[in-house]
Amino acid sequence: MTDVVAVEGVEKRFGNWVAVACVDFTVARGACFGLLGPNGAGKTTTLRMIYGVTRPSAGRVRVFGIDVAASPRAVCARLGVTLQENVLIETGTPRENLAVHGRYYLLREPALSRRVDELIELFGLQSYAATPVKALSGGFKRRLAVAMSLIARPELLILDEPTTGLDPAVRHELWGRVRALRAEGTTVLLTTHYMDEAERLCDRVVIVNRGRAICDDAPRALIAARLAPEAIEIECTPDEEARWFGAVGAAVRRVRAGNRLMLYAADAAALVERVHAAEGGTRRAFVARPTNLEDVFLAVTGTRLSEDA
Ligand SMILES: Nc1ncnc2c1ncn2[C@@H]1O[C@H](COP(=O)(O)OP(=O)(O)OP(=O)(O)O)[C@@H](O)[C@H]1O
Ligand SMILES: [Mg+2]
């Protein structure tokens, strides 16, 4: 059995609201798998069905080959979860939080204290080990929450937006930890809104939108399949775009995010020349760069800051 997670035709309804509509994917042993999607797409709900706190309305989730709905405890003992919102005892210290969590996983002394010490060091929490959690900054609370999910050396680590609110240096450190865990054989399933994070860490991603999986592949393969390899970004209103786009070429793929327009081409320099020519001499500032996973995300989800997004 090489798949650690198998999500098969899973649906979740809350009353009449369909939060997850028929999602299928598998996570191979030792992989780092990313579940991506706009706010409200159904990522957290899908994770909750995988770690057994929410029952699917239809379909089946197997983890380590075990049906989660039938035997949630057998699954839970072998996985670690960092929830989207930290669940910490605010009056306790990081050391106390780790120890309480370790006892829940049936760790006993002296192994428990040894593991707590290791994680305090691994996550750079030494200076705060005896400080009440309520006095820690958001970033240190997040580090502690991730450390807690590792207390029992899980075979499968589930991270729901692990790096939201972390500073860039700490994000890099955490990515290093995830890579090290993978090298030791841990399977990682994460959600993130940072496409650079998904591109760096994940060997496969699924993008979900309104409860449906709309693409499933390696980040590089998704980019190559969906968009041309080079992108230019220009500041431009929809009216301006309508005025000059005919001259740029209707076949050029465009994605709009507010007043930012992204154009995709095999040769960005040639496209820039066409844009300048279409504008009749005004040389608008632009950014040329390789196409990335964020472009694919925007192209396939069409995210907008509106109620129906
Ligand atoms: N317990 C619940 N009762 C009713 N609706 C719910 C419940 N939990 C989630 N939902 C709804 O299901 C949908 C998916 O929510 P979910 O938390 O899975 O999204 P998400 O992809 O994790 O979003 P985000 O990126 O904002 O964390 C949302 O419309 C949400 O309001
Ligand atoms: Mg969520």
Coordinates of C-alpha atoms and ligand atoms in Angstrom, one line a residue:
M1 CA 0.0 0.0 0.0
T2 CA 1.7 3.2 -1.2
D3 CA -1.1 5.7 -0.6
V4 CA -1.3 7.0 2.9
V5 CA -4.5 9.0 2.2
A6 CA -7.2 8.0 -0.3
V7 CA -10.2 10.4 -0.6
E8 CA -12.8 8.8 -2.7
G9 CA -15.9 10.6 -3.9
V10 CA -16.1 12.6 -0.7
E11 CA -18.9 15.1 -0.1
K12 CA -19.8 17.2 2.9
R13 CA -23.1 19.1 3.2
F14 CA -24.1 21.4 6.1
G15 CA -27.9 21.5 5.7
N16 CA -28.4 22.5 2.1
W17 CA -25.0 24.0 1.8
V18 CA -22.5 21.8 -0.1
A19 CA -19.1 22.6 1.4
V20 CA -17.3 19.7 -0.4
A21 CA -18.7 18.3 -3.6
C22 CA -17.3 15.0 -4.7
V23 CA -13.5 15.3 -4.2
D24 CA -11.1 12.5 -5.1
F25 CA -7.3 12.4 -4.5
T26 CA -4.6 10.2 -3.1
V27 CA -1.5 11.1 -1.1
A28 CA 1.5 8.8 -1.7
R29 CA 3.7 7.6 1.2
G30 CA 6.5 10.1 1.8
A31 CA 4.9 12.8 -0.4
C32 CA 4.3 16.4 0.4
F33 CA 0.8 17.1 -0.9
G34 CA -0.8 20.6 -1.1
L35 CA -4.5 21.3 -0.9
L36 CA -5.0 24.8 -2.4
G37 CA -8.0 27.0 -3.0
P38 CA -9.7 30.3 -2.3
N39 CA -11.2 31.1 1.1
G40 CA -14.2 28.9 1.7
A41 CA -13.3 26.4 -1.0
G42 CA -13.5 23.4 1.4
K43 CA -9.9 22.8 2.3
T44 CA -10.3 22.7 6.1
T45 CA -13.5 20.7 5.8
T46 CA -11.7 18.1 3.7
L47 CA -8.8 17.9 6.2
R48 CA -11.3 17.5 9.0
M49 CA -12.8 14.5 7.2
I50 CA -9.2 13.0 6.8
Y51 CA -8.4 13.3 10.5
G52 CA -11.8 12.0 11.5
V53 CA -13.5 14.9 13.3
T54 CA -16.1 15.5 10.5
R55 CA -18.0 12.6 8.9
P56 CA -18.4 12.8 5.1
S57 CA -22.0 13.1 3.9
A58 CA -21.0 10.7 1.1
G59 CA -17.9 8.9 -0.1
R60 CA -15.0 7.4 1.9
V61 CA -11.7 8.5 3.3
R62 CA -9.0 5.9 4.0
V63 CA -5.8 6.8 5.9
F64 CA -3.1 4.1 6.2
G65 CA -5.7 1.9 4.4
I66 CA -8.1 2.3 7.3
D67 CA -11.7 3.7 6.8
V68 CA -11.5 6.8 9.0
A69 CA -15.3 7.0 9.7
A70 CA -15.2 3.4 11.0
S71 CA -12.0 3.6 13.1
P72 CA -11.1 7.2 13.8
R73 CA -9.0 6.4 16.8
A74 CA -6.8 3.9 15.0
V75 CA -6.0 6.6 12.5
C76 CA -5.6 9.5 14.9
A77 CA -2.8 7.8 16.9
R78 CA -0.6 7.8 13.9
L79 CA -1.1 11.4 12.7
G80 CA -0.2 14.9 13.8
V81 CA -2.4 17.9 13.1
T82 CA -1.8 21.6 13.2
L83 CA -5.2 23.2 13.0
Q84 CA -5.8 26.5 11.1
E85 CA -6.6 28.2 14.4
N86 CA -4.1 27.5 17.2
V87 CA -5.5 25.5 20.1
L88 CA -3.3 26.3 23.0
I89 CA -3.6 26.5 26.8
E90 CA -3.0 30.2 27.1
T91 CA -2.1 30.2 30.8
G92 CA 0.3 27.3 30.3
T93 CA 3.9 27.6 29.1
P94 CA 5.1 26.0 25.8
R95 CA 6.7 23.2 27.8
E96 CA 3.4 22.6 29.6
N97 CA 1.4 22.7 26.3
L98 CA 3.7 20.2 24.7
A99 CA 3.6 17.9 27.8
V100 CA -0.2 17.9 27.9
H101 CA -0.4 17.1 24.2
G102 CA 2.2 14.3 24.7
R103 CA 0.2 12.7 27.4
Y104 CA -2.8 12.7 25.2
Y105 CA -0.7 10.6 22.8
L106 CA 0.2 8.4 25.7
L107 CA 3.8 9.4 26.0
R108 CA 5.2 8.8 29.5
E109 CA 8.3 10.0 31.4
P110 CA 11.2 10.1 30.7
A111 CA 10.5 9.9 27.0
L112 CA 7.9 12.7 27.3
S113 CA 10.4 15.2 28.7
R114 CA 13.0 14.2 26.2
R115 CA 10.7 14.8 23.3
V116 CA 9.4 18.1 24.8
D117 CA 13.1 19.3 25.1
E118 CA 13.8 18.2 21.5
L119 CA 10.9 20.1 20.1
I120 CA 11.5 23.2 22.2
E121 CA 15.0 23.3 20.7
L122 CA 14.0 22.4 17.1
F123 CA 11.5 25.2 17.0
G124 CA 13.7 27.8 18.6
L125 CA 11.4 28.1 21.7
Q126 CA 14.1 27.9 24.3
S127 CA 13.8 31.6 25.5
Y128 CA 10.1 31.3 25.9
A129 CA 9.9 27.7 27.3
A130 CA 8.7 29.0 30.7
T131 CA 6.6 32.0 29.5
P132 CA 2.8 31.7 29.5
V133 CA 1.5 31.3 26.0
K134 CA -0.7 34.3 26.2
A135 CA 2.5 36.5 26.4
L136 CA 3.9 35.0 23.1
S137 CA 3.7 36.7 19.8
G138 CA 1.5 35.2 17.1
G139 CA 4.5 33.7 15.3
F140 CA 5.8 31.9 18.4
K141 CA 2.3 30.6 19.1
R142 CA 2.3 29.2 15.6
R143 CA 5.7 27.6 16.0
L144 CA 4.4 26.0 19.2
A145 CA 1.3 24.7 17.5
V146 CA 3.3 23.1 14.7
A147 CA 5.8 21.6 17.3
M148 CA 2.8 20.1 19.2
S149 CA 1.6 18.3 16.1
L150 CA 5.0 16.5 16.0
I151 CA 5.0 15.3 19.6
A152 CA 4.4 11.6 18.8
R153 CA 6.5 11.5 15.6
P154 CA 3.5 11.1 13.3
E155 CA 3.6 9.1 10.1
L156 CA 1.3 11.6 8.5
L157 CA 1.5 15.3 9.3
I158 CA -1.5 17.5 8.5
L159 CA -0.8 21.2 8.4
D160 CA -3.7 23.7 7.9
E161 CA -2.1 26.9 6.8
P162 CA 1.1 26.4 8.9
T163 CA 2.9 29.5 8.0
T164 CA 0.1 32.1 8.0
G165 CA 1.4 35.0 10.2
L166 CA 5.0 33.9 10.2
D167 CA 7.8 36.2 9.3
P168 CA 9.9 35.3 6.2
A169 CA 12.8 33.9 8.1
V170 CA 10.6 31.6 10.2
R171 CA 8.7 30.5 7.1
H172 CA 12.0 29.4 5.6
E173 CA 12.9 27.6 8.8
L174 CA 9.6 25.8 8.9
W175 CA 10.1 24.7 5.3
G176 CA 13.4 23.3 6.3
R177 CA 11.7 21.3 9.1
V178 CA 9.1 20.0 6.6
R179 CA 11.9 18.9 4.2
A180 CA 13.8 17.2 7.1
L181 CA 10.6 15.4 8.2
R182 CA 10.1 14.1 4.7
A183 CA 13.6 12.9 4.5
E184 CA 12.8 10.8 7.6
G185 CA 9.8 9.4 5.8
T186 CA 7.0 11.5 7.1
T187 CA 4.1 12.1 4.7
V188 CA 2.9 15.7 4.7
L189 CA -0.5 17.1 3.7
L190 CA -0.8 20.9 3.9
T191 CA -3.0 23.8 2.9
T192 CA -1.6 27.2 2.2
H193 CA -2.5 30.4 0.5
Y194 CA 1.1 31.0 -0.4
M195 CA 1.7 29.7 -3.8
D196 CA 5.4 30.1 -3.5
E197 CA 5.3 27.8 -0.5
A198 CA 3.3 25.2 -2.4
E199 CA 5.7 25.4 -5.3
R200 CA 8.7 25.0 -3.0
L201 CA 7.4 22.2 -0.8
C202 CA 4.8 20.2 -2.6
D203 CA 5.4 17.5 -5.2
R204 CA 1.7 17.5 -5.9
V205 CA -1.1 19.9 -5.4
V206 CA -4.9 19.8 -5.8
I207 CA -6.7 23.1 -6.4
V208 CA -10.2 23.1 -5.0
N209 CA -12.8 25.7 -5.8
R210 CA -16.4 25.8 -4.4
G211 CA -15.9 22.3 -3.0
R212 CA -14.7 20.7 -6.3
A213 CA -11.1 19.7 -7.2
I214 CA -10.3 21.4 -10.4
C215 CA -6.7 20.4 -11.0
D216 CA -4.4 17.8 -9.6
D217 CA -0.7 17.5 -10.6
A218 CA 2.9 18.6 -9.8
P219 CA 3.1 22.4 -9.6
R220 CA 5.5 22.6 -12.6
A221 CA 3.3 20.3 -14.7
L222 CA 0.2 22.4 -13.8
I223 CA 2.0 25.6 -14.9
A224 CA 3.2 24.0 -18.2
A225 CA -0.2 22.6 -19.0
R226 CA -2.3 25.7 -18.2
L227 CA -0.3 28.8 -19.2
A228 CA 2.6 30.0 -21.4
P229 CA 6.0 30.0 -19.6
E230 CA 6.5 33.8 -19.4
A231 CA 4.3 36.4 -17.8
I232 CA 4.1 40.2 -17.9
E233 CA 2.2 42.2 -15.3
I234 CA 0.8 45.6 -16.1
E235 CA -1.2 48.0 -14.2
C236 CA -4.3 48.7 -16.4
T237 CA -8.0 49.3 -15.9
P238 CA -10.6 47.1 -17.6
D239 CA -11.5 50.1 -19.9
E240 CA -7.9 50.5 -21.0
E241 CA -7.7 46.8 -21.6
A242 CA -10.8 46.9 -23.8
R243 CA -9.5 49.8 -25.8
W244 CA -6.1 48.3 -26.8
F245 CA -6.4 44.6 -26.4
G246 CA -7.5 43.9 -29.9
A247 CA -4.1 45.1 -31.2
V248 CA -2.2 43.0 -28.7
G249 CA -3.9 39.8 -29.9
A250 CA -7.0 38.1 -28.7
A251 CA -5.2 34.8 -28.6
V252 CA -2.9 36.0 -25.7
R253 CA -4.1 34.5 -22.4
R254 CA -5.0 37.2 -19.9
V255 CA -5.8 37.0 -16.2
R256 CA -7.0 40.0 -14.2
A257 CA -6.5 40.6 -10.4
G258 CA -8.0 44.0 -9.6
N259 CA -6.2 46.5 -11.8
R260 CA -3.3 44.2 -12.3
L261 CA -3.4 42.4 -15.7
M262 CA -1.2 39.4 -16.4
L263 CA -0.5 38.4 -19.9
Y264 CA 1.2 35.0 -20.8
A265 CA 3.4 34.3 -23.8
A266 CA 6.3 32.1 -24.9
D267 CA 8.4 35.3 -25.4
A268 CA 7.6 38.1 -22.9
A269 CA 9.9 40.6 -24.6
A270 CA 8.0 40.3 -27.9
L271 CA 4.7 40.6 -26.1
V272 CA 5.9 43.8 -24.3
E273 CA 6.7 45.3 -27.7
R274 CA 3.2 44.5 -28.9
V275 CA 1.7 46.1 -25.8
H276 CA 3.7 49.3 -26.2
A277 CA 2.8 49.5 -29.9
A278 CA -0.9 49.0 -29.1
E279 CA -0.8 51.8 -26.6
G280 CA 0.6 54.2 -29.2
G281 CA 3.8 55.2 -27.6
T282 CA 3.0 55.5 -23.9
R283 CA 5.6 53.1 -22.4
R284 CA 3.7 51.6 -19.4
A285 CA 5.7 50.1 -16.6
F286 CA 5.6 46.3 -16.5
V287 CA 7.1 43.3 -14.7
A288 CA 8.3 40.4 -16.8
R289 CA 8.8 37.1 -14.9
P290 CA 8.4 33.3 -15.3
T291 CA 4.9 32.1 -15.0
N292 CA 4.2 30.6 -11.5
L293 CA 1.7 28.6 -9.5
E294 CA -0.1 31.8 -8.4
D295 CA -0.9 32.5 -12.1
V296 CA -2.5 29.1 -12.4
F297 CA -4.4 29.6 -9.2
L298 CA -5.8 32.9 -10.4
A299 CA -6.5 31.6 -13.8
V300 CA -8.5 28.5 -12.6
T301 CA -10.3 30.0 -9.6
G302 CA -11.0 33.5 -10.9
T303 CA -10.9 34.7 -7.3
R304 CA -12.7 37.9 -6.6
L305 CA -13.3 39.8 -3.4
S306 CA -17.0 39.3 -3.7
E307 CA -19.6 37.3 -1.8
D308 CA -20.0 34.7 -4.6
A309 CA -16.2 34.3 -5.0
Ligands
LIG1 N1 -19.7 23.6 10.7 C1 -20.1 24.3 9.6 N2 -21.4 24.6 9.4 C2 -21.8 25.2 8.3 N3 -21.0 25.6 7.3 C3 -19.7 25.3 7.4 C4 -19.2 24.6 8.6 N4 -17.8 24.4 8.4 C5 -17.5 25.0 7.2 N5 -18.6 25.5 6.6 C6 -18.7 26.1 5.3 O1 -18.1 25.3 4.3 C7 -17.4 26.0 3.4 C8 -15.9 25.5 3.4 O2 -15.3 25.9 4.6 P1 -13.8 25.6 4.9 O3 -13.5 26.0 6.2 O4 -13.6 24.1 4.6 O5 -13.0 26.5 3.8 P2 -11.4 26.7 3.5 O6 -11.1 26.3 2.1 O7 -10.7 26.0 4.6 O8 -11.3 28.3 3.6 P3 -10.2 29.2 4.2 O9 -9.1 29.3 3.2 O10 -10.9 30.5 4.5 O11 -9.7 28.6 5.5 C9 -17.5 27.5 3.8 O12 -18.6 28.0 3.0 C10 -17.9 27.4 5.2 O13 -18.7 28.5 5.6
MG2 MG -9.4 26.7 6.1

